[in-house]
Amino acid sequence: MERTYPLAEAHQIDRARQLVGSARRILILTGAGVSAESGVPTFRGPDGMWRKFRPEQLATPEAFQADPRLVWEWYGWRRERVGACRPNAAHAAIAHLTFRNEDARLVTQNVDGLHELALEEAASEGPFKGDSASRASPIRLHGSLFQTRCTGCDHRTLDRGPVDVRSEASLPRCSECAALLRPDVVWFGEGLDPEILQAAMRLAERAEVCLVVGTSALVHPAASLPLLTRESGGVVVEVNPEPTPLTALAVSSLRGSAGKILPELLTVSAEP
Ligand code: OAD
């Protein structure tokens, strides 16, 4: 069934469609809200994880030092929960755009791997069948739930398996040096990988449109990327059910869920 909008919103969608449709260099910046309709909890907001859990006990280097078992228990639980989720229509619309247009690049704060799964799905079906999902792979600012990093030698390993948290001795260990492994995510108080951040900043600076989806825009430097686009003469389009600190600088702010709005915004209509 066709979705109907109040007049102002329909006008906004049309304007945003025009802006995004006529741009070549597009940066899509996503946050936890893009995965909300897949069943992945967001961090802030009424049901957000930071309402139930304390970040300083679970997502800091000090927390890991003090109690690695507790931290691994939380990440193991998230890995299991997120591992059961599937990409939604918003992930799919973004995947299709980044396949269609190689100058449309995705930068995500999410560690859930759902953008990557959507790319794999797009690469196995329809017009993009046979394309490599890695061609359009996202820049991950905050790492991945499904990757570990060695606390001794920095060796990284992909790992989607369950975590044995019965005791400190049973926690994951490095295959190279036997030191304790940690989730390869960015914790509070840690800096982002400088190369990853540089790459994201370059994309932000050269983007004609920065499309910001499902982020509260409270965590920097991710939340500063749209500012770079604005300062370089590009425009910001926001998709979020709630206003955020970025709303004031967005040329168009679309209120609603990513799963409904993105397919309408990004899907190319078939030629008559
Ligand atoms: P937040 O939980 O802070 O914000 C989620 C945003 O998504 C809010 O602005 C919601 O209004 C919006 N939202 C909710 N449902 C939505 C939907 N269906 N469609 C579109 N938007 C929706 O998550 P982030 O901004 O991603 O960092 O948080 C940023 C960082 O803070 C995370 O990467 C994480 C966290 O602590 C680290 O772990 C380092």
PDB file of C-alpha atoms in Angstrom, residues 1-270:
ATOM      1  CA  MET A   1       0.000   0.000   0.000  1.00  0.00           C
ATOM      2  CA  GLU A   2       1.293   3.462  -0.882  1.00  0.00           C
ATOM      3  CA  ARG A   3       2.316   5.527   2.136  1.00  0.00           C
ATOM      4  CA  THR A   4       0.699   8.970   2.340  1.00  0.00           C
ATOM      5  CA  TYR A   5       2.368  11.993   3.874  1.00  0.00           C
ATOM      6  CA  PRO A   6       1.019  15.244   5.202  1.00  0.00           C
ATOM      7  CA  LEU A   7       1.731  17.994   2.644  1.00  0.00           C
ATOM      8  CA  ALA A   8       4.869  19.399   4.258  1.00  0.00           C
ATOM      9  CA  GLU A   9       6.407  15.961   4.580  1.00  0.00           C
ATOM     10  CA  ALA A  10       5.629  14.986   0.979  1.00  0.00           C
ATOM     11  CA  HIS A  11       7.275  18.202  -0.123  1.00  0.00           C
ATOM     12  CA  GLN A  12      10.301  17.430   2.052  1.00  0.00           C
ATOM     13  CA  ILE A  13      10.615  13.902   0.665  1.00  0.00           C
ATOM     14  CA  ASP A  14      10.422  15.236  -2.918  1.00  0.00           C
ATOM     15  CA  ARG A  15      13.073  17.839  -2.219  1.00  0.00           C
ATOM     16  CA  ALA A  16      15.349  15.331  -0.528  1.00  0.00           C
ATOM     17  CA  ARG A  17      14.832  12.839  -3.383  1.00  0.00           C
ATOM     18  CA  GLN A  18      15.845  15.520  -5.837  1.00  0.00           C
ATOM     19  CA  LEU A  19      18.959  16.425  -3.847  1.00  0.00           C
ATOM     20  CA  VAL A  20      20.090  12.849  -3.361  1.00  0.00           C
ATOM     21  CA  GLY A  21      19.066  11.802  -6.876  1.00  0.00           C
ATOM     22  CA  SER A  22      21.061  14.551  -8.571  1.00  0.00           C
ATOM     23  CA  ALA A  23      24.200  14.128  -6.445  1.00  0.00           C
ATOM     24  CA  ARG A  24      27.090  11.889  -7.419  1.00  0.00           C
ATOM     25  CA  ARG A  25      29.251  12.057  -4.303  1.00  0.00           C
ATOM     26  CA  ILE A  26      27.084  10.970  -1.373  1.00  0.00           C
ATOM     27  CA  LEU A  27      28.147  10.111   2.141  1.00  0.00           C
ATOM     28  CA  ILE A  28      25.647   8.050   4.126  1.00  0.00           C
ATOM     29  CA  LEU A  29      26.327   8.200   7.870  1.00  0.00           C
ATOM     30  CA  THR A  30      24.359   5.715   9.941  1.00  0.00           C
ATOM     31  CA  GLY A  31      23.777   5.083  13.640  1.00  0.00           C
ATOM     32  CA  ALA A  32      21.896   2.572  15.761  1.00  0.00           C
ATOM     33  CA  GLY A  33      18.467   3.804  14.549  1.00  0.00           C
ATOM     34  CA  VAL A  34      18.994   2.259  11.109  1.00  0.00           C
ATOM     35  CA  SER A  35      18.991  -1.176  12.783  1.00  0.00           C
ATOM     36  CA  ALA A  36      16.090  -0.504  15.178  1.00  0.00           C
ATOM     37  CA  GLU A  37      13.544  -2.100  12.822  1.00  0.00           C
ATOM     38  CA  SER A  38      15.752  -5.207  12.669  1.00  0.00           C
ATOM     39  CA  GLY A  39      15.304  -5.607  16.439  1.00  0.00           C
ATOM     40  CA  VAL A  40      18.727  -4.287  17.482  1.00  0.00           C
ATOM     41  CA  PRO A  41      18.328  -2.025  20.520  1.00  0.00           C
ATOM     42  CA  THR A  42      19.572   1.568  20.213  1.00  0.00           C
ATOM     43  CA  PHE A  43      21.810   3.106  22.898  1.00  0.00           C
ATOM     44  CA  ARG A  44      19.805   6.158  23.936  1.00  0.00           C
ATOM     45  CA  GLY A  45      16.044   6.800  23.989  1.00  0.00           C
ATOM     46  CA  PRO A  46      13.344   5.068  26.080  1.00  0.00           C
ATOM     47  CA  ASP A  47      14.450   1.449  25.388  1.00  0.00           C
ATOM     48  CA  GLY A  48      18.097   2.314  24.796  1.00  0.00           C
ATOM     49  CA  MET A  49      20.844   0.081  26.214  1.00  0.00           C
ATOM     50  CA  TRP A  50      22.409   2.924  28.166  1.00  0.00           C
ATOM     51  CA  ARG A  51      19.144   3.075  30.191  1.00  0.00           C
ATOM     52  CA  LYS A  52      19.695  -0.471  31.461  1.00  0.00           C
ATOM     53  CA  PHE A  53      23.479  -0.810  31.474  1.00  0.00           C
ATOM     54  CA  ARG A  54      26.228   1.499  32.650  1.00  0.00           C
ATOM     55  CA  PRO A  55      28.767   2.216  29.903  1.00  0.00           C
ATOM     56  CA  GLU A  56      31.603   2.758  32.385  1.00  0.00           C
ATOM     57  CA  GLN A  57      31.132  -0.835  33.679  1.00  0.00           C
ATOM     58  CA  LEU A  58      30.942  -2.439  30.227  1.00  0.00           C
ATOM     59  CA  ALA A  59      32.415  -0.323  27.462  1.00  0.00           C
ATOM     60  CA  THR A  60      35.679   1.207  28.670  1.00  0.00           C
ATOM     61  CA  PRO A  61      39.281  -0.080  28.762  1.00  0.00           C
ATOM     62  CA  GLU A  62      39.180   0.283  32.571  1.00  0.00           C
ATOM     63  CA  ALA A  63      36.092  -1.953  32.789  1.00  0.00           C
ATOM     64  CA  PHE A  64      37.867  -4.627  30.722  1.00  0.00           C
ATOM     65  CA  GLN A  65      40.971  -4.385  32.866  1.00  0.00           C
ATOM     66  CA  ALA A  66      38.919  -4.703  36.056  1.00  0.00           C
ATOM     67  CA  ASP A  67      36.585  -7.510  34.962  1.00  0.00           C
ATOM     68  CA  PRO A  68      37.181  -8.961  31.472  1.00  0.00           C
ATOM     69  CA  ARG A  69      34.705 -11.770  32.155  1.00  0.00           C
ATOM     70  CA  LEU A  70      31.838  -9.348  32.795  1.00  0.00           C
ATOM     71  CA  VAL A  71      32.680  -7.296  29.678  1.00  0.00           C
ATOM     72  CA  TRP A  72      32.942 -10.429  27.519  1.00  0.00           C
ATOM     73  CA  GLU A  73      29.641 -11.678  28.947  1.00  0.00           C
ATOM     74  CA  TRP A  74      27.935  -8.498  27.730  1.00  0.00           C
ATOM     75  CA  TYR A  75      29.565  -8.598  24.301  1.00  0.00           C
ATOM     76  CA  GLY A  76      28.816 -12.315  23.976  1.00  0.00           C
ATOM     77  CA  TRP A  77      25.157 -11.600  24.766  1.00  0.00           C
ATOM     78  CA  ARG A  78      25.063  -8.778  22.189  1.00  0.00           C
ATOM     79  CA  ARG A  79      26.776 -10.959  19.599  1.00  0.00           C
ATOM     80  CA  GLU A  80      24.126 -13.637  20.119  1.00  0.00           C
ATOM     81  CA  ARG A  81      21.229 -11.173  20.059  1.00  0.00           C
ATOM     82  CA  VAL A  82      22.452  -9.226  17.026  1.00  0.00           C
ATOM     83  CA  GLY A  83      23.524 -12.429  15.266  1.00  0.00           C
ATOM     84  CA  ALA A  84      19.857 -13.435  15.103  1.00  0.00           C
ATOM     85  CA  CYS A  85      18.788 -10.151  13.426  1.00  0.00           C
ATOM     86  CA  ARG A  86      18.377  -9.599   9.708  1.00  0.00           C
ATOM     87  CA  PRO A  87      18.922  -6.434   7.659  1.00  0.00           C
ATOM     88  CA  ASN A  88      15.792  -4.343   7.077  1.00  0.00           C
ATOM     89  CA  ALA A  89      14.537  -2.277   4.140  1.00  0.00           C
ATOM     90  CA  ALA A  90      16.790   0.659   5.103  1.00  0.00           C
ATOM     91  CA  HIS A  91      19.969  -1.469   4.993  1.00  0.00           C
ATOM     92  CA  ALA A  92      18.816  -2.866   1.644  1.00  0.00           C
ATOM     93  CA  ALA A  93      18.126   0.579   0.144  1.00  0.00           C
ATOM     94  CA  ILE A  94      21.577   1.792   1.227  1.00  0.00           C
ATOM     95  CA  ALA A  95      23.258  -1.355  -0.135  1.00  0.00           C
ATOM     96  CA  HIS A  96      21.562  -0.863  -3.512  1.00  0.00           C
ATOM     97  CA  LEU A  97      22.596   2.792  -3.661  1.00  0.00           C
ATOM     98  CA  THR A  98      26.247   2.003  -2.892  1.00  0.00           C
ATOM     99  CA  PHE A  99      26.235  -0.717  -5.578  1.00  0.00           C
ATOM    100  CA  ARG A 100      24.621   1.591  -8.155  1.00  0.00           C
ATOM    101  CA  ASN A 101      26.887   4.531  -7.474  1.00  0.00           C
ATOM    102  CA  GLU A 102      30.509   3.904  -6.518  1.00  0.00           C
ATOM    103  CA  ASP A 103      30.807   7.498  -5.286  1.00  0.00           C
ATOM    104  CA  ALA A 104      28.087   6.848  -2.706  1.00  0.00           C
ATOM    105  CA  ARG A 105      29.962   5.647   0.365  1.00  0.00           C
ATOM    106  CA  LEU A 106      28.682   4.376   3.668  1.00  0.00           C
ATOM    107  CA  VAL A 107      30.239   5.300   7.010  1.00  0.00           C
ATOM    108  CA  THR A 108      28.643   3.615  10.002  1.00  0.00           C
ATOM    109  CA  GLN A 109      28.916   3.847  13.768  1.00  0.00           C
ATOM    110  CA  ASN A 110      27.222   0.466  14.047  1.00  0.00           C
ATOM    111  CA  VAL A 111      29.022  -2.666  15.162  1.00  0.00           C
ATOM    112  CA  ASP A 112      26.165  -5.028  14.247  1.00  0.00           C
ATOM    113  CA  GLY A 113      27.319  -6.099  10.755  1.00  0.00           C
ATOM    114  CA  LEU A 114      23.843  -5.623   9.230  1.00  0.00           C
ATOM    115  CA  HIS A 115      25.029  -3.280   6.465  1.00  0.00           C
ATOM    116  CA  GLU A 116      27.542  -5.944   5.431  1.00  0.00           C
ATOM    117  CA  LEU A 117      24.811  -8.628   5.399  1.00  0.00           C
ATOM    118  CA  ALA A 118      22.568  -6.390   3.275  1.00  0.00           C
ATOM    119  CA  LEU A 119      25.420  -5.983   0.781  1.00  0.00           C
ATOM    120  CA  GLU A 120      25.891  -9.747   0.628  1.00  0.00           C
ATOM    121  CA  GLU A 121      22.162 -10.177   0.033  1.00  0.00           C
ATOM    122  CA  ALA A 122      22.193  -7.522  -2.723  1.00  0.00           C
ATOM    123  CA  ALA A 123      25.206  -9.217  -4.316  1.00  0.00           C
ATOM    124  CA  SER A 124      23.347 -12.514  -4.485  1.00  0.00           C
ATOM    125  CA  GLU A 125      20.192 -11.256  -6.138  1.00  0.00           C
ATOM    126  CA  GLY A 126      18.630  -9.022  -8.792  1.00  0.00           C
ATOM    127  CA  PRO A 127      20.599  -6.469 -10.766  1.00  0.00           C
ATOM    128  CA  PHE A 128      23.695  -6.689  -8.546  1.00  0.00           C
ATOM    129  CA  LYS A 129      24.036 -10.475  -8.730  1.00  0.00           C
ATOM    130  CA  GLY A 130      27.692 -11.407  -9.022  1.00  0.00           C
ATOM    131  CA  ASP A 131      28.988  -8.047  -7.754  1.00  0.00           C
ATOM    132  CA  SER A 132      31.421  -8.297  -4.874  1.00  0.00           C
ATOM    133  CA  ALA A 133      29.933  -7.143  -1.557  1.00  0.00           C
ATOM    134  CA  SER A 134      33.375  -5.903  -0.499  1.00  0.00           C
ATOM    135  CA  ARG A 135      33.332  -3.320  -3.317  1.00  0.00           C
ATOM    136  CA  ALA A 136      30.789  -1.266  -1.383  1.00  0.00           C
ATOM    137  CA  SER A 137      31.833  -2.277   2.129  1.00  0.00           C
ATOM    138  CA  PRO A 138      31.201   0.331   4.824  1.00  0.00           C
ATOM    139  CA  ILE A 139      33.779   2.295   6.748  1.00  0.00           C
ATOM    140  CA  ARG A 140      33.222   1.142  10.333  1.00  0.00           C
ATOM    141  CA  LEU A 141      34.053   3.928  12.749  1.00  0.00           C
ATOM    142  CA  HIS A 142      33.426   1.939  15.938  1.00  0.00           C
ATOM    143  CA  GLY A 143      34.580  -1.558  14.934  1.00  0.00           C
ATOM    144  CA  SER A 144      32.609  -4.796  14.902  1.00  0.00           C
ATOM    145  CA  LEU A 145      30.961  -7.139  17.398  1.00  0.00           C
ATOM    146  CA  PHE A 146      32.121  -9.999  15.196  1.00  0.00           C
ATOM    147  CA  GLN A 147      35.839  -9.255  15.273  1.00  0.00           C
ATOM    148  CA  THR A 148      38.361  -9.662  18.101  1.00  0.00           C
ATOM    149  CA  ARG A 149      41.662  -7.878  18.711  1.00  0.00           C
ATOM    150  CA  CYS A 150      44.567  -9.246  20.723  1.00  0.00           C
ATOM    151  CA  THR A 151      45.500  -7.214  23.813  1.00  0.00           C
ATOM    152  CA  GLY A 152      49.096  -8.405  23.324  1.00  0.00           C
ATOM    153  CA  CYS A 153      49.934  -8.298  19.607  1.00  0.00           C
ATOM    154  CA  ASP A 154      46.882  -6.507  18.073  1.00  0.00           C
ATOM    155  CA  HIS A 155      46.155  -9.517  15.820  1.00  0.00           C
ATOM    156  CA  ARG A 156      42.570  -9.281  14.518  1.00  0.00           C
ATOM    157  CA  THR A 157      40.276 -12.252  13.885  1.00  0.00           C
ATOM    158  CA  LEU A 158      36.711 -12.571  12.598  1.00  0.00           C
ATOM    159  CA  ASP A 159      34.574 -14.438  15.113  1.00  0.00           C
ATOM    160  CA  ARG A 160      30.798 -14.947  15.062  1.00  0.00           C
ATOM    161  CA  GLY A 161      30.831 -17.776  17.605  1.00  0.00           C
ATOM    162  CA  PRO A 162      29.561 -17.904  21.190  1.00  0.00           C
ATOM    163  CA  VAL A 163      31.888 -16.723  23.954  1.00  0.00           C
ATOM    164  CA  ASP A 164      32.763 -19.085  26.808  1.00  0.00           C
ATOM    165  CA  VAL A 165      32.481 -16.837  29.869  1.00  0.00           C
ATOM    166  CA  ARG A 166      32.480 -19.526  32.588  1.00  0.00           C
ATOM    167  CA  SER A 167      35.728 -18.156  34.008  1.00  0.00           C
ATOM    168  CA  GLU A 168      38.545 -15.776  33.158  1.00  0.00           C
ATOM    169  CA  ALA A 169      40.597 -18.788  31.988  1.00  0.00           C
ATOM    170  CA  SER A 170      37.954 -19.749  29.410  1.00  0.00           C
ATOM    171  CA  LEU A 171      37.831 -16.312  27.710  1.00  0.00           C
ATOM    172  CA  PRO A 172      39.010 -16.068  24.084  1.00  0.00           C
ATOM    173  CA  ARG A 173      42.812 -16.141  23.638  1.00  0.00           C
ATOM    174  CA  CYS A 174      45.040 -15.145  20.730  1.00  0.00           C
ATOM    175  CA  SER A 175      46.082 -17.933  18.365  1.00  0.00           C
ATOM    176  CA  GLU A 176      49.389 -16.121  17.754  1.00  0.00           C
ATOM    177  CA  CYS A 177      50.578 -15.126  21.239  1.00  0.00           C
ATOM    178  CA  ALA A 178      47.988 -16.559  23.685  1.00  0.00           C
ATOM    179  CA  ALA A 179      47.229 -13.157  25.214  1.00  0.00           C
ATOM    180  CA  LEU A 180      43.624 -12.257  26.079  1.00  0.00           C
ATOM    181  CA  LEU A 181      41.455 -11.163  23.154  1.00  0.00           C
ATOM    182  CA  ARG A 182      39.060  -8.213  23.406  1.00  0.00           C
ATOM    183  CA  PRO A 183      36.084  -7.230  21.282  1.00  0.00           C
ATOM    184  CA  ASP A 184      37.385  -5.104  18.373  1.00  0.00           C
ATOM    185  CA  VAL A 185      35.126  -2.172  19.151  1.00  0.00           C
ATOM    186  CA  VAL A 186      35.917   1.394  20.150  1.00  0.00           C
ATOM    187  CA  TRP A 187      35.205   1.966  23.831  1.00  0.00           C
ATOM    188  CA  PHE A 188      34.502   5.226  25.641  1.00  0.00           C
ATOM    189  CA  GLY A 189      37.773   7.005  26.286  1.00  0.00           C
ATOM    190  CA  GLU A 190      39.477   5.436  23.248  1.00  0.00           C
ATOM    191  CA  GLY A 191      40.342   7.185  20.003  1.00  0.00           C
ATOM    192  CA  LEU A 192      39.177   6.027  16.598  1.00  0.00           C
ATOM    193  CA  ASP A 193      41.651   4.366  14.245  1.00  0.00           C
ATOM    194  CA  PRO A 194      43.325   7.439  12.650  1.00  0.00           C
ATOM    195  CA  GLU A 195      43.308   5.958   9.124  1.00  0.00           C
ATOM    196  CA  ILE A 196      39.630   5.100   9.334  1.00  0.00           C
ATOM    197  CA  LEU A 197      38.778   8.538  10.664  1.00  0.00           C
ATOM    198  CA  GLN A 198      40.862  10.236   7.952  1.00  0.00           C
ATOM    199  CA  ALA A 199      39.102   8.253   5.244  1.00  0.00           C
ATOM    200  CA  ALA A 200      35.681   9.191   6.664  1.00  0.00           C
ATOM    201  CA  MET A 201      36.659  12.861   6.921  1.00  0.00           C
ATOM    202  CA  ARG A 202      37.856  12.931   3.314  1.00  0.00           C
ATOM    203  CA  LEU A 203      34.537  11.475   2.166  1.00  0.00           C
ATOM    204  CA  ALA A 204      32.639  14.018   4.265  1.00  0.00           C
ATOM    205  CA  GLU A 205      34.620  16.909   2.785  1.00  0.00           C
ATOM    206  CA  ARG A 206      34.046  15.893  -0.800  1.00  0.00           C
ATOM    207  CA  ALA A 207      30.389  14.838  -0.439  1.00  0.00           C
ATOM    208  CA  GLU A 208      27.731  16.862  -2.236  1.00  0.00           C
ATOM    209  CA  VAL A 209      25.156  15.318   0.112  1.00  0.00           C
ATOM    210  CA  CYS A 210      25.660  13.861   3.566  1.00  0.00           C
ATOM    211  CA  LEU A 211      22.667  11.650   4.364  1.00  0.00           C
ATOM    212  CA  VAL A 212      22.518  11.104   8.129  1.00  0.00           C
ATOM    213  CA  VAL A 213      20.334   8.212   9.256  1.00  0.00           C
ATOM    214  CA  GLY A 214      19.327   7.055  12.739  1.00  0.00           C
ATOM    215  CA  THR A 215      21.927   8.686  14.919  1.00  0.00           C
ATOM    216  CA  SER A 216      21.412  10.899  17.959  1.00  0.00           C
ATOM    217  CA  ALA A 217      24.504  12.806  16.741  1.00  0.00           C
ATOM    218  CA  LEU A 218      25.860  13.066  20.263  1.00  0.00           C
ATOM    219  CA  VAL A 219      29.055  11.054  19.876  1.00  0.00           C
ATOM    220  CA  HIS A 220      32.039  12.736  18.227  1.00  0.00           C
ATOM    221  CA  PRO A 221      33.950  12.631  15.960  1.00  0.00           C
ATOM    222  CA  ALA A 222      31.194  10.749  14.044  1.00  0.00           C
ATOM    223  CA  ALA A 223      28.703  13.546  14.667  1.00  0.00           C
ATOM    224  CA  SER A 224      31.146  16.128  13.262  1.00  0.00           C
ATOM    225  CA  LEU A 225      31.312  14.552   9.793  1.00  0.00           C
ATOM    226  CA  PRO A 226      28.131  16.255   8.494  1.00  0.00           C
ATOM    227  CA  LEU A 227      29.602  19.585   9.619  1.00  0.00           C
ATOM    228  CA  LEU A 228      32.590  18.968   7.352  1.00  0.00           C
ATOM    229  CA  THR A 229      30.230  18.424   4.423  1.00  0.00           C
ATOM    230  CA  ARG A 230      28.426  21.672   5.204  1.00  0.00           C
ATOM    231  CA  GLU A 231      31.672  23.622   5.564  1.00  0.00           C
ATOM    232  CA  SER A 232      32.826  22.293   2.192  1.00  0.00           C
ATOM    233  CA  GLY A 233      29.675  23.485   0.433  1.00  0.00           C
ATOM    234  CA  GLY A 234      27.610  20.266   0.524  1.00  0.00           C
ATOM    235  CA  VAL A 235      24.203  19.740   2.099  1.00  0.00           C
ATOM    236  CA  VAL A 236      22.961  17.570   4.953  1.00  0.00           C
ATOM    237  CA  VAL A 237      19.782  15.487   4.787  1.00  0.00           C
ATOM    238  CA  GLU A 238      18.621  13.807   7.985  1.00  0.00           C
ATOM    239  CA  VAL A 239      16.328  10.807   8.528  1.00  0.00           C
ATOM    240  CA  ASN A 240      15.262  10.337  12.137  1.00  0.00           C
ATOM    241  CA  PRO A 241      11.916  10.161  13.992  1.00  0.00           C
ATOM    242  CA  GLU A 242      13.319  12.707  16.489  1.00  0.00           C
ATOM    243  CA  PRO A 243      15.124  16.005  16.096  1.00  0.00           C
ATOM    244  CA  THR A 244      18.873  15.939  16.843  1.00  0.00           C
ATOM    245  CA  PRO A 245      21.646  18.529  17.176  1.00  0.00           C
ATOM    246  CA  LEU A 246      22.165  18.159  13.396  1.00  0.00           C
ATOM    247  CA  THR A 247      18.581  19.102  12.516  1.00  0.00           C
ATOM    248  CA  ALA A 248      19.370  22.812  12.523  1.00  0.00           C
ATOM    249  CA  LEU A 249      22.017  22.456   9.828  1.00  0.00           C
ATOM    250  CA  ALA A 250      20.102  19.968   7.673  1.00  0.00           C
ATOM    251  CA  VAL A 251      18.563  21.308   4.477  1.00  0.00           C
ATOM    252  CA  SER A 252      15.939  18.614   4.836  1.00  0.00           C
ATOM    253  CA  SER A 253      14.979  16.676   7.964  1.00  0.00           C
ATOM    254  CA  LEU A 254      12.704  13.734   7.341  1.00  0.00           C
ATOM    255  CA  ARG A 255      10.795  12.593  10.410  1.00  0.00           C
ATOM    256  CA  GLY A 256      10.061   8.894  10.420  1.00  0.00           C
ATOM    257  CA  SER A 257      11.619   5.477  10.477  1.00  0.00           C
ATOM    258  CA  ALA A 258      14.559   4.621   8.256  1.00  0.00           C
ATOM    259  CA  GLY A 259      12.883   1.409   7.061  1.00  0.00           C
ATOM    260  CA  LYS A 260       9.986   3.418   5.607  1.00  0.00           C
ATOM    261  CA  ILE A 261      11.724   6.551   4.394  1.00  0.00           C
ATOM    262  CA  LEU A 262      14.959   5.236   2.858  1.00  0.00           C
ATOM    263  CA  PRO A 263      13.343   2.958   0.257  1.00  0.00           C
ATOM    264  CA  GLU A 264      11.242   5.941  -0.878  1.00  0.00           C
ATOM    265  CA  LEU A 265      14.182   8.284  -0.848  1.00  0.00           C
ATOM    266  CA  LEU A 266      16.783   6.077  -2.516  1.00  0.00           C
ATOM    267  CA  THR A 267      14.933   3.707  -4.815  1.00  0.00           C
ATOM    268  CA  VAL A 268      15.194   4.720  -8.444  1.00  0.00           C
ATOM    269  CA  SER A 269      11.824   4.574 -10.144  1.00  0.00           C
ATOM    270  CA  ALA A 270      11.744   2.440 -13.287  1.00  0.00           C
TER     271      ALA A 270
END
